[in-house]
Amino acid sequence: MKLRSFLSLRPLLIFLLSFLHLSPLPVRAQDLKASLEQTAFSAAAIKWNPDTHLPSVIKLDASASLNEDDFLTNLQKAFELPAHLQFVQQKESTGPRGDRHIRYKLHYKGLELARTQYILHLKEDRVTHAHGQLVGEPTVELIPTLDKKEAYQYALSHLGLNEYEAKQGGAQMSHLSFGSDAGKEDGLLLLSSAFEDKKPENYRLVYSFDMTTMDPLRRYDVEIDAHSGELVAKYPTLYNENIPTRGTSLYNGEVDIVISDTIFKSEWPDNEAYWHLDEWNAYQGSGTSWWMADTDNFTPGGYENNWHVVLETDPISLSGSQLQLAFHHRYAMEDPDGASDFNSNYDGWDGINVRISLDGGSTWEVLTEPVPAYTCNSLWSFGAIHMEGTGIPGWAGRRDVWTQVSFDLSDYINETVNIRFDFASDAGYTSVDDNSLFGWQIDEIEIRNSSGTLYTNSGNSTNIHAYSKINWVGNIEGKFRLRETTRGGGIATINAENGLGFSDYVDFVQDTYPFMSAANQVGVGIHWASEQTYDYFLETFGRNSYDDDGGAIITYADWKEDDEINNAFWAGSFAAYGLGDGEVYGSWGAIDVVGHEISHGVTDHSANLVYHRESGALNESFSDIFGAAVEFFAEGRDKGDWLMGEDIYKDIGSIRSLLNPKARFDPDTYLGEYWFNTINTHDNGGVHTNSGVQNHWFYLLSEGGSGENDDGISFQITGIGLDDASAIAYRNLTHYLLPDSRYVDAATYSIQAAEDLFGENSQQALSVMSAWEAVGIYMDSRLMTSDTLLQFESDLNDSEYKYLSLLNKSIESLNITEFNFSDPDHFTLQPPQVLPFQLNAGDSLRLWVVFSPENDSLYDESLIIESSDPLHPTQTIHLSGLGTGVTTGLSDNYQSQPGIELSVSPNPFSEQLLISYALPRPDYITIEIRDITGKLLYQLTREASGKETVEIIWSSLPNKSHAASGGIYLLSLRTSTQVLVKKIVKQ
């Protein structure tokens, strides 16, 4: 086969009738390059971002010798970056050849720029190249108008939650993850451009909240404008002693697994219970006192969400008369106000109390009637969050002054007891929100009778111990269970079938091993698959668990909460696999599904691809890629396949196919058949559908193949094998891609990854390029159009508008040089274009073609577009227009396409506008209003059916400066298959 040369990469231009992104470049790259002559980058190869006029990729000359610090210093100076722009190192990884890769988050004046990252690549401590997102000086006001509490109320409102429901959701998520993400900083003040380009003017000051809904179980990062309370963005983040032995799995027969012969303790060790001896504000101003606080992450100290930590005495024998417990304490916790408003069964949030045990700590009861008295009768943290029920009393709020407390212990004479000082917090307000909440301090603990002292602790570590009492999973009788600690931080497989909440989940257990019980087959299969996934990433890439830091792999089998019975998901710190309905689906714990979900964790801790639109499709695709690779690893090359989820079907079927995505109605060509329009909100912009493009790329890269794609381009690919293809995909994901990367980025950096691993002219690098062309991301120039004909019909003295989008469907930039109409009197462009116009890789230019007839006849004309594409320097769009009878006024004159009705009234209008539409079937729609320059004034996306009306109050539109102006505006209604456009007039 004669391979096409890819050394000189050229652009591709494609024309689509769709809504896409506009990106002019009025400043030429050569002018920017000329300004670098006296800098460290004078000999560097630079790729420029046309939106920011800053470099997106820098490849240093071989003679350059800059370490990471020198590079960043020179970068700041050479490109005149803002003085307050900071590069904060996020993580560093080392490749198989000793190459280093440092990923930075960008901050401005101490505020993180959300999802804005920069990566340095080094060999022998010398930067060879760098890429990422550099930004100019944000223009937004950095002092928030709203405080965190106010912004949180807006977030609750936008999600339709109250505080009670939000606290429940946060507690549920923390419990399900065994506390691994408890204490995540919430309400962080950030600068975010959301889904807009990372231009300085697009950044907004936001509060970011990690929020969970319970019904259904969903998790989001929610960004709230810190000035207006507007919902800026909502990003889904729910995706979901050791004994070697064997077990019977549901789908893979007998398998090798590792189990435990230990009932895992529910307590955590002292150093994670946060009780410690400290001199800070100690009793009587000297020595040390017991203090319940985290002093590493708070100054001077504080506590976080969902804690349940205790200080427990050794056994004490009570005898004699006038028995009394006394101690001194001070505390500062969440104010109890508001608890009863959300649930009348409670009158406080976070709280503390004192308890006693008569059976060596197996059971405990709250000591009552202290002096001074408890301040609350029923604490939410103990009752609702830690599942103790209503009526648990305790102290809450603040007592800043050291105060003595006493309890009468006369009822416990002649008993041997343990005393516990018990603290619990909920999922809401903590020291993260108010650093004056220092927790609880205790000293001078003493139990006396009439004759003297029976027990004392005056701030020392003898005869008393600290624990965390979070009981994540219910204990169940059985000697052996599906847990192990030989891999990273351990693997735990939990049985969720018998309950609808974490308090009902239990271990899979047996009294003997091997694990051959039919009742445990689902758990055995998932446990084995989790172990195999860990082994795959460790043995193939040297990666220690999904986070490369030994993170515990926690999975829930036979999940049936929140209508997720027929699903599997990754929730940021644990995975869950649905029970299956038993008719179409069995258990969702198949090997490729488990590999898929845990791979979401790998993505979270590397590129962290936003789960939305193209970046979300890539996120899903990488999970499919590694899910398939894990299946081949575990089952062998002769048994594995290129289908996803085929085992879970009761009959024949699969969820997706990497070999033939169209068999499951997914695209195998970028923007081709079955491509899901990403402007729709369904499935987060089609993440599970559009993943088919990279899925098929990976299959072709591994196995090879030939055929013709949806663009009519023939291909023949030389496969490089699964191992090399996986190495390229993994390097791309972990070393190059950024949170908002798109398909053109995946193509660009997979080529770089292949060249890193195998060399610039290697077969692997050439096959990577050929495989991308096979799925519609091109290296060299081809001018293509999806529709060469635009048809118009308009009344005389009026105009009809139709969208035309020009898309650069290659990995290099392209210049549009001319627009020429054969009849410029009756056909024009809106807005008029300043030429030449540069389209960056993957970007597009949206235009309006306007037809304005003078008589009732047929107009047969054309639009000729010239570009820098050397193979197709001109592209002709045929224009067919029909002029019809004269109308008066501007009543609705748009001839709706078959099956859809659209009307607007009144038109012209002054303030109120009613948009009515009728759909033949349910669909996702987007309504937009733009001025004639293309500026967006209004957008609404939602699921719709039948006949509906939307009311718009013009003075309430977000962009009031434009909304106040009279003139002509363009209204569009987009469905999954059609776009209807209507001209409206503001008086």
PDB file of C-alpha atoms in Angstrom, residues 311-505:
ATOM      1  CA  LEU A 311     -12.642   9.856  72.185  1.00  0.00           C
ATOM      2  CA  GLU A 312     -13.062   6.702  74.284  1.00  0.00           C
ATOM      3  CA  THR A 313     -11.746   5.828  77.743  1.00  0.00           C
ATOM      4  CA  ASP A 314     -10.359   2.495  78.817  1.00  0.00           C
ATOM      5  CA  PRO A 315     -12.675   0.417  81.085  1.00  0.00           C
ATOM      6  CA  ILE A 316     -13.407   2.050  84.450  1.00  0.00           C
ATOM      7  CA  SER A 317     -14.793   0.216  87.514  1.00  0.00           C
ATOM      8  CA  LEU A 318     -17.398   2.315  89.305  1.00  0.00           C
ATOM      9  CA  SER A 319     -17.843   1.884  93.049  1.00  0.00           C
ATOM     10  CA  GLY A 320     -18.777   3.897  96.093  1.00  0.00           C
ATOM     11  CA  SER A 321     -21.329   6.636  96.468  1.00  0.00           C
ATOM     12  CA  GLN A 322     -21.818  10.071  94.918  1.00  0.00           C
ATOM     13  CA  LEU A 323     -20.417   8.907  91.565  1.00  0.00           C
ATOM     14  CA  GLN A 324     -19.830  11.790  89.179  1.00  0.00           C
ATOM     15  CA  LEU A 325     -18.206  12.396  85.780  1.00  0.00           C
ATOM     16  CA  ALA A 326     -16.780  15.887  85.301  1.00  0.00           C
ATOM     17  CA  PHE A 327     -14.664  17.584  82.602  1.00  0.00           C
ATOM     18  CA  HIS A 328     -13.964  21.004  81.127  1.00  0.00           C
ATOM     19  CA  HIS A 329     -14.711  21.770  77.483  1.00  0.00           C
ATOM     20  CA  ARG A 330     -15.216  24.451  74.846  1.00  0.00           C
ATOM     21  CA  TYR A 331     -16.582  24.110  71.304  1.00  0.00           C
ATOM     22  CA  ALA A 332     -17.534  25.910  68.087  1.00  0.00           C
ATOM     23  CA  MET A 333     -19.775  24.129  65.560  1.00  0.00           C
ATOM     24  CA  GLU A 334     -22.499  24.895  63.041  1.00  0.00           C
ATOM     25  CA  ASP A 335     -25.324  27.034  64.409  1.00  0.00           C
ATOM     26  CA  PRO A 336     -28.401  24.843  65.018  1.00  0.00           C
ATOM     27  CA  ASP A 337     -30.802  27.423  63.586  1.00  0.00           C
ATOM     28  CA  GLY A 338     -32.844  26.241  60.646  1.00  0.00           C
ATOM     29  CA  ALA A 339     -32.801  22.505  61.293  1.00  0.00           C
ATOM     30  CA  SER A 340     -36.409  22.348  62.454  1.00  0.00           C
ATOM     31  CA  ASP A 341     -37.546  24.334  59.413  1.00  0.00           C
ATOM     32  CA  PHE A 342     -36.369  21.545  57.129  1.00  0.00           C
ATOM     33  CA  ASN A 343     -37.359  18.630  59.339  1.00  0.00           C
ATOM     34  CA  SER A 344     -39.464  19.077  62.425  1.00  0.00           C
ATOM     35  CA  ASN A 345     -37.934  15.968  64.012  1.00  0.00           C
ATOM     36  CA  TYR A 346     -34.608  17.762  64.514  1.00  0.00           C
ATOM     37  CA  ASP A 347     -33.499  20.981  66.227  1.00  0.00           C
ATOM     38  CA  GLY A 348     -29.760  21.039  65.431  1.00  0.00           C
ATOM     39  CA  TRP A 349     -27.213  20.105  62.782  1.00  0.00           C
ATOM     40  CA  ASP A 350     -23.652  19.215  63.902  1.00  0.00           C
ATOM     41  CA  GLY A 351     -23.291  18.279  67.556  1.00  0.00           C
ATOM     42  CA  ILE A 352     -21.561  16.559  70.473  1.00  0.00           C
ATOM     43  CA  ASN A 353     -22.595  14.441  73.447  1.00  0.00           C
ATOM     44  CA  VAL A 354     -21.250  12.011  76.045  1.00  0.00           C
ATOM     45  CA  ARG A 355     -22.065   8.294  76.086  1.00  0.00           C
ATOM     46  CA  ILE A 356     -21.541   5.262  78.293  1.00  0.00           C
ATOM     47  CA  SER A 357     -21.094   1.537  77.564  1.00  0.00           C
ATOM     48  CA  LEU A 358     -21.642  -1.309  80.023  1.00  0.00           C
ATOM     49  CA  ASP A 359     -20.516  -4.130  77.696  1.00  0.00           C
ATOM     50  CA  GLY A 360     -16.994  -3.188  76.682  1.00  0.00           C
ATOM     51  CA  GLY A 361     -18.051  -0.919  73.838  1.00  0.00           C
ATOM     52  CA  SER A 362     -20.499  -3.187  71.977  1.00  0.00           C
ATOM     53  CA  THR A 363     -23.446  -0.911  72.728  1.00  0.00           C
ATOM     54  CA  TRP A 364     -23.693   2.696  73.882  1.00  0.00           C
ATOM     55  CA  GLU A 365     -26.291   4.981  75.403  1.00  0.00           C
ATOM     56  CA  VAL A 366     -26.261   8.760  75.657  1.00  0.00           C
ATOM     57  CA  LEU A 367     -25.683  10.146  79.131  1.00  0.00           C
ATOM     58  CA  THR A 368     -28.482  12.582  79.873  1.00  0.00           C
ATOM     59  CA  GLU A 369     -29.129  15.519  82.213  1.00  0.00           C
ATOM     60  CA  PRO A 370     -25.690  17.114  82.132  1.00  0.00           C
ATOM     61  CA  VAL A 371     -25.010  20.337  83.982  1.00  0.00           C
ATOM     62  CA  PRO A 372     -25.121  22.633  82.060  1.00  0.00           C
ATOM     63  CA  ALA A 373     -27.791  20.973  79.918  1.00  0.00           C
ATOM     64  CA  TYR A 374     -27.586  19.900  76.292  1.00  0.00           C
ATOM     65  CA  THR A 375     -28.665  22.681  73.944  1.00  0.00           C
ATOM     66  CA  CYS A 376     -30.477  20.413  71.437  1.00  0.00           C
ATOM     67  CA  ASN A 377     -32.879  17.508  71.867  1.00  0.00           C
ATOM     68  CA  SER A 378     -32.481  15.876  68.445  1.00  0.00           C
ATOM     69  CA  LEU A 379     -29.347  16.328  66.321  1.00  0.00           C
ATOM     70  CA  TRP A 380     -29.543  15.849  62.555  1.00  0.00           C
ATOM     71  CA  SER A 381     -25.908  14.708  62.225  1.00  0.00           C
ATOM     72  CA  PHE A 382     -26.357  11.747  64.553  1.00  0.00           C
ATOM     73  CA  GLY A 383     -29.935  10.928  63.610  1.00  0.00           C
ATOM     74  CA  ALA A 384     -30.219  11.351  59.850  1.00  0.00           C
ATOM     75  CA  ILE A 385     -26.640  11.303  58.576  1.00  0.00           C
ATOM     76  CA  HIS A 386     -25.207   8.563  60.817  1.00  0.00           C
ATOM     77  CA  MET A 387     -28.460   6.631  60.979  1.00  0.00           C
ATOM     78  CA  GLU A 388     -29.134   6.683  64.748  1.00  0.00           C
ATOM     79  CA  GLY A 389     -32.677   8.020  64.425  1.00  0.00           C
ATOM     80  CA  THR A 390     -34.402  10.948  66.054  1.00  0.00           C
ATOM     81  CA  GLY A 391     -34.043  12.019  69.680  1.00  0.00           C
ATOM     82  CA  ILE A 392     -30.238  12.019  69.997  1.00  0.00           C
ATOM     83  CA  PRO A 393     -29.494  15.064  72.218  1.00  0.00           C
ATOM     84  CA  GLY A 394     -26.290  17.067  72.484  1.00  0.00           C
ATOM     85  CA  TRP A 395     -24.588  20.428  72.501  1.00  0.00           C
ATOM     86  CA  ALA A 396     -24.463  22.517  69.290  1.00  0.00           C
ATOM     87  CA  GLY A 397     -23.457  26.019  68.260  1.00  0.00           C
ATOM     88  CA  ARG A 398     -20.696  27.825  70.222  1.00  0.00           C
ATOM     89  CA  ARG A 399     -19.241  27.891  73.728  1.00  0.00           C
ATOM     90  CA  ASP A 400     -15.933  29.726  73.417  1.00  0.00           C
ATOM     91  CA  VAL A 401     -15.126  29.843  77.150  1.00  0.00           C
ATOM     92  CA  TRP A 402     -13.802  26.794  79.006  1.00  0.00           C
ATOM     93  CA  THR A 403     -16.740  25.462  81.051  1.00  0.00           C
ATOM     94  CA  GLN A 404     -17.028  22.598  83.524  1.00  0.00           C
ATOM     95  CA  VAL A 405     -19.648  19.913  82.835  1.00  0.00           C
ATOM     96  CA  SER A 406     -20.840  17.196  85.216  1.00  0.00           C
ATOM     97  CA  PHE A 407     -22.968  14.022  85.002  1.00  0.00           C
ATOM     98  CA  ASP A 408     -24.442  12.021  87.851  1.00  0.00           C
ATOM     99  CA  LEU A 409     -23.343   8.364  87.487  1.00  0.00           C
ATOM    100  CA  SER A 410     -25.175   6.988  90.551  1.00  0.00           C
ATOM    101  CA  ASP A 411     -27.253   4.641  88.337  1.00  0.00           C
ATOM    102  CA  TYR A 412     -24.080   2.801  87.271  1.00  0.00           C
ATOM    103  CA  ILE A 413     -22.674   1.824  90.653  1.00  0.00           C
ATOM    104  CA  ASN A 414     -20.667  -1.457  90.650  1.00  0.00           C
ATOM    105  CA  GLU A 415     -20.534  -1.465  86.808  1.00  0.00           C
ATOM    106  CA  THR A 416     -17.421  -1.517  84.589  1.00  0.00           C
ATOM    107  CA  VAL A 417     -17.947   1.188  81.985  1.00  0.00           C
ATOM    108  CA  ASN A 418     -16.343   3.012  79.104  1.00  0.00           C
ATOM    109  CA  ILE A 419     -17.020   6.715  78.525  1.00  0.00           C
ATOM    110  CA  ARG A 420     -17.181   8.160  75.015  1.00  0.00           C
ATOM    111  CA  PHE A 421     -17.010  11.794  73.879  1.00  0.00           C
ATOM    112  CA  ASP A 422     -18.904  11.720  70.592  1.00  0.00           C
ATOM    113  CA  PHE A 423     -18.831  14.257  67.727  1.00  0.00           C
ATOM    114  CA  ALA A 424     -20.807  14.118  64.444  1.00  0.00           C
ATOM    115  CA  SER A 425     -21.109  16.504  61.498  1.00  0.00           C
ATOM    116  CA  ASP A 426     -23.512  16.435  58.565  1.00  0.00           C
ATOM    117  CA  ALA A 427     -22.969  17.086  54.861  1.00  0.00           C
ATOM    118  CA  GLY A 428     -23.436  20.825  55.045  1.00  0.00           C
ATOM    119  CA  TYR A 429     -21.866  23.813  56.821  1.00  0.00           C
ATOM    120  CA  THR A 430     -18.415  23.192  58.343  1.00  0.00           C
ATOM    121  CA  SER A 431     -15.062  24.886  58.963  1.00  0.00           C
ATOM    122  CA  VAL A 432     -14.664  25.033  55.182  1.00  0.00           C
ATOM    123  CA  ASP A 433     -17.405  27.672  55.252  1.00  0.00           C
ATOM    124  CA  ASP A 434     -16.443  29.367  58.530  1.00  0.00           C
ATOM    125  CA  ASN A 435     -12.875  28.925  59.784  1.00  0.00           C
ATOM    126  CA  SER A 436     -13.868  30.073  63.273  1.00  0.00           C
ATOM    127  CA  LEU A 437     -15.584  26.688  63.793  1.00  0.00           C
ATOM    128  CA  PHE A 438     -12.693  25.047  65.620  1.00  0.00           C
ATOM    129  CA  GLY A 439     -14.455  21.841  66.739  1.00  0.00           C
ATOM    130  CA  TRP A 440     -14.323  20.523  70.338  1.00  0.00           C
ATOM    131  CA  GLN A 441     -11.713  20.749  73.113  1.00  0.00           C
ATOM    132  CA  ILE A 442     -11.763  18.711  76.353  1.00  0.00           C
ATOM    133  CA  ASP A 443      -9.531  18.565  79.458  1.00  0.00           C
ATOM    134  CA  GLU A 444      -9.472  17.554  83.126  1.00  0.00           C
ATOM    135  CA  ILE A 445     -11.651  14.450  82.638  1.00  0.00           C
ATOM    136  CA  GLU A 446     -12.366  12.926  86.049  1.00  0.00           C
ATOM    137  CA  ILE A 447     -14.649  10.300  87.613  1.00  0.00           C
ATOM    138  CA  ARG A 448     -14.942  10.579  91.400  1.00  0.00           C
ATOM    139  CA  ASN A 449     -16.844   9.028  94.259  1.00  0.00           C
ATOM    140  CA  SER A 450     -17.175  10.253  97.807  1.00  0.00           C
ATOM    141  CA  SER A 451     -13.773   8.802  98.695  1.00  0.00           C
ATOM    142  CA  GLY A 452     -11.617   9.998  95.817  1.00  0.00           C
ATOM    143  CA  THR A 453     -10.726   9.704  92.126  1.00  0.00           C
ATOM    144  CA  LEU A 454     -11.513   6.571  90.089  1.00  0.00           C
ATOM    145  CA  TYR A 455     -10.298   7.879  86.708  1.00  0.00           C
ATOM    146  CA  THR A 456      -8.529  10.975  85.454  1.00  0.00           C
ATOM    147  CA  ASN A 457      -7.060  12.301  82.216  1.00  0.00           C
ATOM    148  CA  SER A 458      -5.559  15.773  82.214  1.00  0.00           C
ATOM    149  CA  GLY A 459      -4.483  16.061  78.602  1.00  0.00           C
ATOM    150  CA  ASN A 460      -2.323  12.960  78.151  1.00  0.00           C
ATOM    151  CA  SER A 461      -2.449   9.916  75.862  1.00  0.00           C
ATOM    152  CA  THR A 462      -2.784   7.222  78.534  1.00  0.00           C
ATOM    153  CA  ASN A 463      -6.052   5.368  79.269  1.00  0.00           C
ATOM    154  CA  ILE A 464      -7.959   6.963  76.366  1.00  0.00           C
ATOM    155  CA  HIS A 465      -8.120   6.416  72.576  1.00  0.00           C
ATOM    156  CA  ALA A 466      -9.603   8.060  69.476  1.00  0.00           C
ATOM    157  CA  TYR A 467     -11.601   6.445  66.653  1.00  0.00           C
ATOM    158  CA  SER A 468     -13.712   7.290  63.680  1.00  0.00           C
ATOM    159  CA  LYS A 469     -17.006   5.442  64.040  1.00  0.00           C
ATOM    160  CA  ILE A 470     -18.341   5.621  60.477  1.00  0.00           C
ATOM    161  CA  ASN A 471     -19.893   2.230  59.807  1.00  0.00           C
ATOM    162  CA  TRP A 472     -19.913   2.323  56.013  1.00  0.00           C
ATOM    163  CA  VAL A 473     -21.186  -1.156  55.258  1.00  0.00           C
ATOM    164  CA  GLY A 474     -23.319  -3.335  57.472  1.00  0.00           C
ATOM    165  CA  ASN A 475     -21.494  -6.276  59.013  1.00  0.00           C
ATOM    166  CA  ILE A 476     -22.892  -9.686  58.183  1.00  0.00           C
ATOM    167  CA  GLU A 477     -22.039 -13.088  59.600  1.00  0.00           C
ATOM    168  CA  GLY A 478     -19.507 -15.030  57.566  1.00  0.00           C
ATOM    169  CA  LYS A 479     -15.805 -15.693  57.851  1.00  0.00           C
ATOM    170  CA  PHE A 480     -14.718 -14.803  54.299  1.00  0.00           C
ATOM    171  CA  ARG A 481     -15.699 -11.793  52.235  1.00  0.00           C
ATOM    172  CA  LEU A 482     -14.989 -10.202  48.838  1.00  0.00           C
ATOM    173  CA  ARG A 483     -12.383  -7.727  49.989  1.00  0.00           C
ATOM    174  CA  GLU A 484      -8.634  -7.657  49.628  1.00  0.00           C
ATOM    175  CA  THR A 485      -5.658  -5.364  50.202  1.00  0.00           C
ATOM    176  CA  THR A 486      -3.005  -6.858  47.920  1.00  0.00           C
ATOM    177  CA  ARG A 487      -3.755  -4.354  45.148  1.00  0.00           C
ATOM    178  CA  GLY A 488      -3.197  -0.659  45.856  1.00  0.00           C
ATOM    179  CA  GLY A 489      -5.462   0.626  48.594  1.00  0.00           C
ATOM    180  CA  GLY A 490      -7.615  -2.478  48.346  1.00  0.00           C
ATOM    181  CA  ILE A 491     -10.645  -3.760  46.456  1.00  0.00           C
ATOM    182  CA  ALA A 492     -14.042  -4.082  48.124  1.00  0.00           C
ATOM    183  CA  THR A 493     -17.099  -5.542  46.392  1.00  0.00           C
ATOM    184  CA  ILE A 494     -20.329  -4.786  48.236  1.00  0.00           C
ATOM    185  CA  ASN A 495     -23.767  -6.366  47.865  1.00  0.00           C
ATOM    186  CA  ALA A 496     -26.406  -3.681  47.286  1.00  0.00           C
ATOM    187  CA  GLU A 497     -29.252  -6.000  46.302  1.00  0.00           C
ATOM    188  CA  ASN A 498     -30.990  -6.211  49.657  1.00  0.00           C
ATOM    189  CA  GLY A 499     -31.428  -2.539  50.407  1.00  0.00           C
ATOM    190  CA  LEU A 500     -32.166   0.914  49.138  1.00  0.00           C
ATOM    191  CA  GLY A 501     -29.535   2.797  51.145  1.00  0.00           C
ATOM    192  CA  PHE A 502     -25.973   2.446  52.333  1.00  0.00           C
ATOM    193  CA  SER A 503     -27.066   1.290  55.782  1.00  0.00           C
ATOM    194  CA  ASP A 504     -28.548  -1.833  54.179  1.00  0.00           C
ATOM    195  CA  TYR A 505     -25.552  -2.776  52.015  1.00  0.00           C
TER     196      TYR A 505
END
